[in-house]
XYZ file of C-alpha atoms in Angstrom:
717
model
C -120.530 -19.743 48.435
C -118.541 -17.504 45.559
C -119.810 -15.313 42.956
C -120.078 -18.010 40.454
C -121.869 -20.346 42.615
C -124.502 -18.109 43.424
C -124.998 -17.310 39.652
C -125.150 -20.976 38.743
C -127.644 -21.391 41.640
C -130.123 -18.136 40.838
C -129.852 -19.867 37.374
C -130.921 -23.340 38.387
C -133.610 -21.857 40.359
C -135.250 -20.063 38.116
C -135.498 -23.074 35.781
C -136.987 -24.775 38.665
C -139.618 -22.008 38.608
C -140.138 -22.008 34.755
C -140.538 -25.402 35.490
C -143.438 -24.801 37.856
C -145.177 -22.352 35.006
C -145.117 -24.795 32.349
C -146.572 -27.480 34.531
C -149.129 -25.094 36.111
C -150.201 -23.484 32.678
C -150.869 -27.013 30.898
C -153.098 -28.657 29.716
C -154.620 -30.570 32.262
C -152.517 -29.152 34.776
C -155.662 -27.685 36.789
C -156.904 -31.048 36.933
C -154.023 -31.843 39.685
C -154.460 -28.660 42.063
C -157.972 -29.101 41.878
C -157.872 -33.049 42.971
C -154.773 -32.897 44.904
C -154.497 -28.919 46.332
C -157.920 -27.184 46.467
C -159.600 -30.670 47.504
C -157.138 -31.135 50.437
C -157.861 -27.717 51.462
C -161.580 -28.004 51.750
C -161.022 -31.191 53.328
C -158.878 -29.225 55.748
C -161.278 -26.507 56.645
C -164.116 -28.813 56.458
C -168.232 -27.441 57.017
C -168.699 -23.904 57.385
C -172.351 -22.052 58.108
C -173.988 -21.158 54.980
C -175.421 -17.190 53.959
C -178.742 -17.299 56.077
C -180.212 -16.078 52.906
C -180.917 -19.141 51.150
C -182.463 -22.397 51.487
C -183.613 -25.483 49.348
C -186.702 -27.669 49.125
C -186.147 -30.659 48.024
C -187.410 -33.588 45.724
C -186.755 -36.655 45.943
C -188.047 -40.865 46.320
C -188.333 -40.676 50.160
C -190.642 -36.945 49.674
C -192.099 -39.199 46.791
C -193.193 -42.009 49.168
C -194.546 -39.112 51.756
C -197.021 -37.653 48.706
C -197.819 -41.125 47.939
C -196.739 -40.109 44.639
C -194.057 -42.134 41.631
C -190.398 -41.604 41.899
C -190.595 -40.293 38.231
C -190.481 -36.690 39.651
C -191.109 -35.277 36.546
C -194.760 -36.910 36.179
C -195.928 -35.595 39.520
C -199.057 -33.050 39.036
C -198.022 -29.485 38.509
C -200.819 -28.577 40.769
C -198.519 -29.526 43.643
C -196.090 -27.210 42.973
C -198.925 -24.278 42.720
C -199.283 -25.175 46.176
C -195.828 -25.167 46.841
C -195.614 -21.617 44.894
C -197.992 -20.108 47.147
C -196.745 -21.485 50.760
C -193.459 -20.156 49.904
C -195.258 -16.595 48.491
C -197.150 -16.735 52.077
C -193.866 -16.891 53.498
C -192.538 -14.123 52.186
C -189.977 -15.573 50.103
C -187.838 -12.956 47.755
C -186.967 -15.569 45.230
C -188.353 -19.181 43.886
C -185.762 -20.590 41.345
C -186.858 -23.527 39.757
C -183.858 -26.449 39.072
C -186.629 -28.877 37.588
C -187.079 -28.618 33.718
C -190.901 -28.591 32.715
C -190.314 -29.472 28.850
C -193.608 -30.916 28.308
C -196.604 -29.433 28.216
C -199.971 -31.049 30.507
C -203.268 -30.783 30.603
C -204.286 -27.351 30.604
C -206.074 -27.160 33.836
C -202.795 -28.128 35.807
C -200.669 -25.941 33.653
C -202.628 -22.829 34.296
C -202.952 -23.383 37.931
C -198.952 -23.360 38.121
C -198.756 -20.365 35.909
C -201.250 -18.885 37.790
C -199.333 -19.650 40.934
C -196.237 -17.931 39.613
C -197.669 -15.017 38.561
C -199.208 -14.327 41.914
C -195.544 -14.668 43.431
C -194.237 -12.462 40.910
C -190.305 -13.827 42.017
C -190.612 -16.850 40.354
C -186.950 -18.421 37.636
C -187.295 -21.950 36.007
C -184.777 -23.586 34.669
C -183.835 -23.827 30.955
C -182.066 -26.693 29.292
C -179.329 -25.059 26.590
C -178.831 -28.015 24.105
C -175.454 -27.921 22.402
C -175.626 -29.225 18.366
C -172.658 -30.522 16.135
C -173.463 -29.693 12.553
C -171.122 -30.500 9.271
C -171.006 -27.949 6.552
C -168.811 -28.751 3.780
C -166.496 -30.806 6.100
C -166.112 -28.933 8.978
C -167.879 -28.950 12.376
C -169.976 -26.165 13.628
C -171.200 -26.142 16.782
C -174.616 -24.571 17.636
C -176.061 -23.840 20.907
C -179.773 -23.592 21.316
C -181.901 -22.531 24.435
C -184.876 -24.618 24.815
C -187.136 -23.281 27.952
C -189.831 -24.775 29.847
C -193.302 -25.228 28.600
C -194.870 -21.620 27.122
C -197.312 -21.723 29.916
C -194.891 -21.400 32.330
C -192.665 -19.483 30.546
C -194.937 -16.250 30.050
C -195.889 -16.756 33.868
C -192.180 -16.469 34.959
C -190.018 -13.254 35.429
C -187.462 -15.168 33.415
C -185.627 -18.331 32.643
C -181.914 -19.267 32.802
C -179.805 -22.084 32.004
C -177.816 -23.884 34.671
C -175.014 -26.091 33.034
C -172.288 -28.555 34.607
C -170.433 -31.285 33.405
C -171.925 -34.495 33.370
C -169.152 -36.864 33.066
C -166.951 -38.489 35.758
C -164.801 -35.512 36.445
C -164.926 -33.421 40.002
C -167.244 -30.188 39.408
C -165.406 -27.334 40.956
C -166.499 -24.483 39.113
C -169.988 -22.617 37.678
C -170.515 -20.309 34.749
C -172.652 -16.872 35.614
C -172.868 -16.266 31.753
C -172.717 -19.454 29.570
C -172.710 -20.368 26.521
C -171.997 -18.119 23.118
C -174.790 -15.944 23.411
C -173.824 -14.877 27.350
C -177.234 -16.466 28.968
C -177.423 -15.385 32.581
C -177.396 -18.722 34.450
C -180.049 -19.457 36.782
C -178.004 -18.739 40.083
C -176.948 -15.262 38.512
C -180.602 -14.849 37.757
C -181.442 -15.231 41.144
C -179.010 -12.851 42.194
C -180.033 -9.924 39.674
C -183.628 -10.521 40.877
C -182.642 -10.766 44.699
C -181.090 -6.958 44.009
C -182.123 -5.487 41.432
C -185.471 -6.818 39.750
C -186.959 -3.921 37.383
C -182.834 -2.346 36.821
C -183.201 0.754 38.654
C -180.384 0.283 40.311
C -178.024 -0.065 37.431
C -179.923 2.380 35.192
C -179.104 5.311 37.624
C -175.873 4.426 38.236
C -175.056 4.252 34.322
C -176.781 7.780 33.829
C -174.617 8.740 36.740
C -171.791 8.532 34.549
C -173.349 9.939 31.638
C -174.405 6.547 30.035
C -178.064 6.772 29.213
C -180.660 3.556 29.180
C -184.022 2.511 29.747
C -183.777 -0.862 31.554
C -187.300 -0.648 33.481
C -189.887 -3.477 32.666
C -187.151 -4.594 29.140
C -186.146 -7.488 30.041
C -183.967 -7.846 26.718
C -182.458 -3.770 27.267
C -181.074 -5.510 30.092
C -179.932 -8.231 28.889
C -177.896 -6.047 26.090
C -176.667 -3.553 28.843
C -175.746 -6.440 30.444
C -173.772 -8.146 27.567
C -172.129 -4.384 26.595
C -170.353 -3.965 30.660
C -169.004 -7.411 30.283
C -167.768 -6.810 26.618
C -166.547 -2.796 27.431
C -163.664 -3.077 30.840
C -163.252 0.738 30.617
C -167.279 0.968 31.439
C -166.618 -1.869 34.044
C -163.837 0.403 35.716
C -165.961 3.373 35.630
C -169.026 1.743 37.138
C -166.593 0.079 39.823
C -165.679 3.628 40.489
C -168.818 5.495 40.833
C -170.129 3.008 43.045
C -166.736 3.374 44.932
C -167.327 7.107 45.091
C -170.752 6.885 46.952
C -173.386 7.392 43.806
C -175.237 4.485 45.671
C -175.092 6.335 48.751
C -179.023 6.649 49.303
C -179.273 2.572 49.756
C -179.002 0.869 52.896
C -176.043 -1.097 53.724
C -177.415 -4.386 53.245
C -178.612 -3.186 50.086
C -174.920 -1.664 49.027
C -173.308 -4.447 49.537
C -175.528 -6.616 47.501
C -175.660 -4.231 44.868
C -171.770 -4.301 44.937
C -172.244 -7.997 44.333
C -174.294 -7.880 41.652
C -171.720 -5.133 40.202
C -169.132 -8.030 40.986
C -171.355 -10.515 38.910
C -171.319 -8.038 35.804
C -167.395 -7.312 35.728
C -166.153 -10.176 37.256
C -165.165 -13.805 35.706
C -167.769 -15.696 34.124
C -166.001 -18.786 35.149
C -165.287 -18.809 39.157
C -164.780 -21.279 41.556
C -167.648 -22.895 43.475
C -166.704 -21.945 47.584
C -168.260 -25.114 48.747
C -169.865 -25.233 52.941
C -169.743 -28.812 53.150
C -171.078 -32.064 52.185
C -174.798 -32.804 50.676
C -177.414 -31.128 53.479
C -174.969 -28.442 54.553
C -177.629 -25.765 53.216
C -180.549 -26.113 54.951
C -182.914 -28.037 53.317
C -186.724 -28.563 53.924
C -188.764 -31.592 52.328
C -191.150 -30.449 49.796
C -193.786 -33.072 51.755
C -193.013 -30.921 54.542
C -193.297 -27.659 53.152
C -196.796 -28.742 51.906
C -197.961 -29.851 54.895
C -196.177 -27.668 57.654
C -198.470 -24.706 59.077
C -197.697 -21.026 58.015
C -195.667 -20.145 60.859
C -193.550 -23.156 60.387
C -192.283 -21.482 57.547
C -192.025 -17.798 58.927
C -188.008 -18.444 58.707
C -187.730 -18.492 55.146
C -189.368 -14.794 54.559
C -186.714 -12.506 52.407
C -184.739 -15.404 51.499
C -183.869 -17.397 47.909
C -185.574 -20.711 48.121
C -184.174 -23.323 45.490
C -186.428 -25.965 44.369
C -185.002 -29.127 43.150
C -183.793 -32.728 43.149
C -181.955 -33.055 45.908
C -181.867 -36.868 47.412
C -180.460 -38.353 50.675
C -178.804 -41.324 50.118
C -177.369 -42.489 46.592
C -179.550 -44.969 45.349
C -182.722 -42.981 44.869
C -180.268 -39.597 43.645
C -181.207 -38.242 40.047
C -179.270 -35.734 40.217
C -175.944 -35.800 41.886
C -172.609 -34.588 40.758
C -169.387 -35.146 41.727
C -167.325 -32.642 43.915
C -164.572 -32.640 46.420
C -167.756 -33.390 49.265
C -169.080 -36.806 47.608
C -170.023 -39.155 50.351
C -168.253 -42.722 50.452
C -171.310 -44.354 50.374
C -172.058 -42.953 46.749
C -173.919 -39.348 47.560
C -172.807 -36.648 45.600
C -173.919 -32.954 46.001
C -177.060 -32.355 43.594
C -177.514 -29.861 41.114
C -179.688 -27.634 43.156
C -177.224 -27.693 46.383
C -174.457 -26.413 43.629
C -176.746 -24.067 42.089
C -177.741 -22.531 46.040
C -173.645 -22.778 46.536
C -172.763 -20.669 43.454
C -176.037 -17.987 44.215
C -174.777 -17.945 47.893
C -171.200 -17.459 46.691
C -172.115 -14.479 44.336
C -174.493 -12.703 46.944
C -171.669 -12.292 50.111
C -168.853 -12.228 47.320
C -167.268 -15.469 48.227
C -166.283 -16.971 45.030
C -162.897 -18.525 45.153
C -160.367 -16.574 43.555
C -157.181 -16.937 42.306
C -153.924 -15.315 40.935
C -153.865 -13.496 37.284
C -151.651 -15.089 34.872
C -148.831 -12.861 35.556
C -148.934 -13.235 39.970
C -149.110 -16.767 39.345
C -146.187 -17.223 37.331
C -144.596 -14.564 39.409
C -145.065 -16.660 42.416
C -144.108 -19.899 40.870
C -140.926 -18.112 39.405
C -140.159 -16.658 42.761
C -140.983 -19.991 45.043
C -138.939 -22.145 43.009
C -135.798 -19.337 42.874
C -136.226 -19.334 46.410
C -136.607 -23.357 47.635
C -133.708 -23.732 45.110
C -131.197 -21.434 46.957
C -132.690 -22.602 49.856
C -131.369 -26.232 49.402
C -128.027 -24.785 47.567
C -126.986 -22.807 50.968
C -128.238 -25.399 53.720
C -127.079 -28.960 52.133
C -127.849 -31.757 53.807
C -130.103 -32.328 56.963
C -130.042 -28.666 57.506
C -131.057 -28.066 54.356
C -134.197 -30.541 54.171
C -135.479 -29.538 57.776
C -134.923 -25.673 56.664
C -137.427 -26.676 53.174
C -139.724 -28.468 55.029
C -140.036 -24.816 57.249
C -140.492 -23.046 54.334
C -142.828 -25.545 52.790
C -144.576 -25.332 55.704
C -144.970 -21.497 55.727
C -146.216 -21.725 52.237
C -148.751 -24.376 53.125
C -149.779 -22.580 56.254
C -150.302 -19.176 54.296
C -151.949 -21.107 51.403
C -154.705 -22.330 54.083
C -155.026 -19.068 55.715
C -155.190 -17.093 52.598
C -158.406 -19.894 51.321
C -160.016 -20.326 54.814
C -160.123 -15.926 55.672
C -160.078 -14.500 52.287
C -160.995 -17.386 49.871
C -158.023 -17.062 47.438
C -156.758 -20.078 46.147
C -152.723 -20.210 45.319
C -151.593 -23.420 43.757
C -149.995 -26.289 46.433
C -149.528 -28.984 44.284
C -146.967 -27.712 42.052
C -144.980 -25.722 44.395
C -144.611 -28.024 47.444
C -144.831 -31.502 45.180
C -142.915 -30.826 41.859
C -140.822 -27.455 42.688
C -140.151 -28.365 46.352
C -138.972 -32.285 45.743
C -136.775 -31.225 41.947
C -135.332 -28.210 44.524
C -134.263 -31.068 46.892
C -132.785 -33.510 44.389
C -131.399 -30.374 42.448
C -129.636 -28.994 45.084
C -128.365 -32.108 46.516
C -126.967 -33.245 43.669
C -125.260 -30.219 42.936
C -123.792 -30.159 46.448
C -122.453 -33.440 46.469
C -120.781 -32.252 42.975
C -119.294 -29.221 44.285
C -118.047 -31.276 47.426
C -116.442 -33.936 45.446
C -115.106 -31.232 43.103
C -113.508 -29.582 46.147
C -111.798 -32.511 47.738
C -110.201 -33.708 44.187
C -109.383 -29.797 43.955
C -107.776 -29.616 47.766
C -105.935 -33.408 46.955
C -104.635 -31.953 44.088
C -103.684 -28.546 45.784
C -102.274 -29.677 48.858
C -100.519 -32.640 47.185
C -97.291 -30.003 46.817
C -96.664 -29.202 50.224
C -98.276 -31.821 53.027
C -97.569 -35.271 53.021
C -100.413 -38.047 54.262
C -103.755 -37.170 55.115
C -106.072 -35.573 52.453
C -108.116 -32.166 54.050
C -111.049 -32.260 53.040
C -113.800 -29.398 52.701
C -111.591 -26.187 52.302
C -110.829 -24.821 49.004
C -113.723 -23.365 47.337
C -112.419 -20.885 44.541
C -110.523 -22.302 41.595
C -107.388 -20.393 41.306
C -103.496 -20.630 40.842
C -101.719 -21.586 44.151
C -100.037 -18.616 44.443
C -102.825 -16.323 45.164
C -105.233 -18.684 46.612
C -106.236 -18.062 50.129
C -108.683 -20.138 51.426
C -110.801 -18.965 55.140
C -112.132 -22.222 57.097
C -113.131 -23.310 60.761
C -111.131 -25.421 62.276
C -108.865 -26.287 65.720
C -105.239 -25.309 65.850
C -102.800 -27.502 68.150
C -99.307 -25.903 68.708
C -96.393 -27.516 70.275
C -93.407 -27.161 71.813
C -90.426 -28.918 73.445
C -89.043 -27.529 76.703
C -85.338 -27.382 76.718
C -84.757 -27.924 73.150
C -82.120 -25.374 72.984
C -80.034 -26.479 75.280
C -80.459 -30.052 74.265
C -79.614 -29.155 70.458
C -76.257 -27.327 71.487
C -74.858 -30.473 73.114
C -75.935 -32.784 70.546
C -74.252 -33.689 67.193
C -75.962 -32.482 63.991
C -76.743 -36.138 62.455
C -77.803 -37.642 66.252
C -80.036 -34.721 66.315
C -81.772 -35.325 63.106
C -82.297 -39.382 64.403
C -83.600 -37.784 67.328
C -85.866 -35.244 66.125
C -87.432 -37.908 63.705
C -88.076 -40.339 66.242
C -89.621 -37.259 67.930
C -92.463 -36.324 65.566
C -93.122 -39.963 64.634
C -94.574 -39.607 68.571
C -96.150 -36.464 67.560
C -97.859 -36.688 63.981
C -99.379 -40.366 65.029
C -102.075 -39.126 67.499
C -102.652 -35.903 64.798
C -103.288 -38.581 61.783
C -105.278 -41.026 63.584
C -107.377 -38.295 64.518
C -108.273 -36.880 61.108
C -105.657 -34.228 61.975
C -102.864 -32.425 59.225
C -99.730 -31.688 60.175
C -99.385 -28.198 58.598
C -96.047 -26.772 59.694
C -92.213 -28.302 61.498
C -90.056 -25.449 62.662
C -87.407 -26.734 64.954
C -88.959 -28.179 67.615
C -92.393 -26.929 67.171
C -95.032 -28.601 65.787
C -98.286 -26.636 64.221
C -101.212 -29.185 63.478
C -105.038 -28.522 61.745
C -108.428 -29.871 62.056
C -110.131 -27.961 59.425
C -113.392 -27.842 57.602
C -115.738 -25.931 55.713
C -117.873 -24.979 58.647
C -118.119 -25.016 62.513
C -117.674 -28.916 63.672
C -117.832 -29.580 67.168
C -116.036 -32.927 66.405
C -113.131 -31.452 65.324
C -113.131 -30.354 69.134
C -112.544 -34.230 70.588
C -110.382 -35.238 67.931
C -107.982 -32.494 68.411
C -108.154 -32.894 72.715
C -107.988 -36.566 72.346
C -104.885 -35.909 70.074
C -102.780 -33.549 72.376
C -103.515 -35.957 75.809
C -102.658 -39.328 73.246
C -99.345 -37.192 72.144
C -98.325 -36.633 76.169
C -99.212 -40.233 76.959
C -96.947 -41.424 73.559
C -94.398 -39.519 74.674
C -93.651 -41.203 78.418
C -94.605 -44.735 76.856
C -91.804 -43.804 74.563
C -88.352 -45.369 74.306
C -86.950 -41.971 73.201
C -84.226 -40.415 75.540
C -84.510 -37.691 76.736
C -87.981 -37.444 77.064
C -88.270 -33.376 76.865
C -91.365 -32.250 78.427
C -93.502 -30.902 75.520
C -95.858 -27.721 75.894
C -99.389 -28.196 74.138
C -101.801 -25.144 73.507
C -105.461 -25.516 71.781
C -107.989 -22.483 70.339
C -110.536 -23.110 67.645
C -112.233 -20.747 65.198
C -111.953 -19.165 62.066
C -108.291 -20.480 59.951
C -106.994 -18.470 57.259
C -105.212 -21.146 54.716
C -102.398 -19.313 52.506
C -99.207 -19.586 50.476
C -96.535 -17.737 52.215
C -93.256 -17.096 50.247
C -91.670 -15.098 47.572
C -89.686 -15.882 44.191
C -90.237 -19.590 43.457
C -90.799 -20.925 46.515
C -93.892 -20.889 48.674
C -95.257 -23.340 51.647
C -99.112 -23.868 52.341
C -99.665 -23.070 55.950
C -102.530 -21.940 58.448
C -101.732 -18.067 59.104
C -103.198 -15.173 60.720
C -104.909 -14.556 64.543
C -105.859 -18.141 65.249
C -101.890 -19.599 64.692
C -100.728 -16.858 66.572
C -103.530 -16.864 69.578
C -102.760 -21.145 70.108
C -98.914 -20.457 70.516
C -99.622 -18.152 73.162
C -101.800 -19.937 74.738
C -99.498 -22.897 74.295
C -96.565 -20.657 75.891
C -98.797 -19.676 78.999
C -97.875 -23.389 80.009
C -94.878 -22.152 81.222
C -96.354 -19.521 83.700
C -98.833 -21.861 85.175
C -96.515 -24.817 85.058
C -98.944 -27.169 82.992
C -98.449 -29.379 80.045
C -101.734 -28.921 77.818
C -103.950 -25.576 77.718
C -106.879 -24.750 75.698
C -109.084 -21.926 74.772
C -113.072 -21.751 76.035
C -113.843 -22.171 72.582
C -111.786 -25.026 71.874
C -113.099 -27.253 74.758
C -116.699 -26.692 73.993
C -118.695 -30.165 73.085
C -116.121 -32.159 74.582
C -116.840 -35.589 76.039
C -114.924 -37.997 78.014
C -112.470 -35.447 78.647
C -111.577 -33.994 81.976
C -110.908 -30.221 82.028
C -110.433 -27.436 84.626
C -110.691 -23.861 84.330
C -107.508 -22.000 85.198
C -108.765 -18.310 84.900
C -108.978 -15.842 82.222
C -105.427 -14.526 80.211
C -105.040 -11.141 78.385
C -103.299 -12.696 74.972
C -101.276 -10.604 72.949
C -103.583 -9.447 69.912
C -106.721 -9.680 71.971
C -108.637 -6.838 72.646
C -110.296 -9.064 75.334
C -108.871 -11.957 78.003
C -109.511 -15.526 76.871
C -110.532 -18.062 79.262
C -108.148 -20.957 79.698
C -108.872 -24.390 80.387
C -106.394 -27.065 81.273
C -106.811 -30.539 79.614
C -105.774 -32.853 82.471
C -107.232 -36.730 81.321
C -109.566 -38.628 79.868
C -112.390 -39.290 82.137
C -111.688 -42.894 82.887
C -108.213 -41.718 84.011
C -109.139 -39.547 86.284
C -108.086 -40.507 90.168
C -110.220 -39.379 93.012
C -106.907 -37.347 94.221
C -107.422 -35.183 90.960
C -111.117 -35.004 90.958
C -110.805 -33.255 94.503
C -108.241 -30.958 93.434
C -110.531 -29.848 90.585
C -113.326 -29.279 92.804
C -111.530 -27.445 95.719
C -109.574 -25.397 92.800
C -112.782 -24.505 90.981
C -114.035 -23.071 94.463
C -110.788 -21.451 95.059
C -110.955 -19.975 91.470
C -114.193 -18.559 92.141
C -113.385 -16.340 95.405
C -110.463 -14.845 92.797
C -112.752 -13.945 90.330
C -115.037 -12.417 92.257
C -112.208 -10.295 94.084
C -112.323 -11.961 97.253
C -108.576 -12.414 97.017
C -107.584 -13.113 100.703
C -110.193 -16.103 101.015
C -109.348 -17.557 98.020
C -105.348 -17.146 98.770
C -106.294 -19.363 101.871
C -108.061 -21.674 99.434
C -104.712 -22.093 97.439
C -102.892 -22.822 99.955
C -104.655 -25.440 101.330
C -104.422 -26.891 98.478
C -100.443 -26.475 98.095
C -100.390 -28.577 100.982
C -102.284 -31.751 99.576
C -100.545 -31.345 95.921
C -97.250 -28.987 95.769
C -96.689 -30.055 92.446
C -100.121 -28.252 91.113
C -98.632 -24.965 88.622
C -101.876 -23.410 88.227
C -102.336 -23.251 92.346
C -98.935 -22.193 92.691
C -99.594 -19.634 89.732
C -102.456 -17.752 91.924
C -100.352 -18.089 95.376
C -97.197 -16.084 93.679
C -99.660 -13.616 92.009
C -100.974 -12.458 95.075
C -97.778 -12.246 97.232
C -96.394 -10.574 94.445
C -99.632 -8.022 94.386
C -99.701 -7.802 98.171
C -95.522 -6.697 98.127
C -96.450 -4.508 95.511
C -99.269 -2.840 97.803
C -96.705 -2.943 100.808
C -93.883 -0.984 98.439
C -96.147 1.355 97.781
C -97.001 2.445 101.415
């Protein structure tokens, strides 16, 4: 791939990357990632255990039946809630968070009973309702938020109230607010964490004092809220607090206390709208029906000690579900996660710091740009099926990486845009550009080779657009070189006109097998021909075509009416092929040159020593099917540092006789003895072969070699 192609491919890759960025940051694209990518990750991971510090007390239609109450749960007697709070307090529950909005006051007795139970517990949070209104003032719309607290009697008894806002529209719930609304009110799950970790603010106050910030937080809810709001507004203060905590300012705490305080600091300094890291379908968080909690023996509730308990509506099947939200784990029967389950999930995520985290905008853009660039370059470098398979491999590796980050580190990377959008566009673009490049290369080669070569077109060779005199192209291919034995003596005794006619008929016989097997006659000098099978990349099928052409040439010569029939020797070799313009001034020829051509010619010359007709290098016989060959040994070739293993191309497999097959087997055994240094044993085997095949050239060659070496040793003695 030349520099211009690399530059163009890089620009296209950046374009694909920018498309991914634009789509990812466009309005509505997040819903694609959430509904497709995030949902797939949750479904693959399945259900997982929640932290042990969380539990739910469920209220639904079935519990109403058990308690003999109606299904209008808000109308239940509040003395029942008072009893529940007392039982949870006796069990040692750390925090009780009610996700039931006690909107209306009741008769003083029941309300006071519940209020006294809340006061005795000292750890009860009540959910409040955040009302949003739109007012029109002077032709402009003004949005106003108002926090509607529960009934005053209960508010005065509770340690705090907090809203928990979720979208109640037909969309999938995937996020929650830690601080919600214009006034940044702390949400119910966040308030539960704050109450569990630092109920009076002493820990935060101590950390602030350690960095020189004075505050009075103890037993002052309003001051606490202002300080938290200030922390959220001041990134410098956030950094100082985190640095002080990391430096061990809270080293007097236990490991558990430090972990929880660290989670609280992340709440104060982190994203106000994190993604929920669900634990599974409805019922994944340990849930106790309210009637069981009211009727169970104290020891049965002992396992709730030290836990945070959320109380709210949690239906077990859809028809009686009062407070369901559509999530990735909504069931086929219509059962959704309830609001209290989502609140408990949010609290659990905050407690052990496992809300889903996403990349910052800069790193997200960098990821999409890098993926788009990488996948585009991959499809450009590896066109066709190889590119598709490589693309699938890279996409699979990316998917596995995304899943492992999601499963192990709770990091959510995009799936839909990279795998569906960018990969598809890069594949289409890469294949289109490759097709256009190949078409342009073919047209260029047709124009270029049309000046020099008659007949067939050479495809997939030139890649650079330069003037013919300066163009040198490297490719892969197979070379076939021929030479007619006794041609010089024959030509001296023939009239030139007759010689021309003879050579025309001779070359017609040679050319046809080459061209019918997609080869190109590159050069003709006297009685020698050089044919090539070029390709832009290694192709085993070219070996087959070239070797079949060699056999067809010999067969056609023997069957022709040409007289005399000159014995034609053939050599074949495969490898890197260099096509270049050779010549000067105003005459050039475009031909194959270099080491591969020279090696092919020398392999052809080995036929003289071995008494054979067709010889090929070990590279040229790779991948042959239906052709009988035999290894004739390793030979030093001029210009090569290492010897080359040579094979004889004997016949098509269908034409092999039993005698020829036996010859090949016997010769292979003898050659193996020769190679292993058992020359005397090999010599005896070769002599036996000559008795049955006295005209076999390779066998005679090794017999002569042994005798000459033996005479040389005797002369030295």
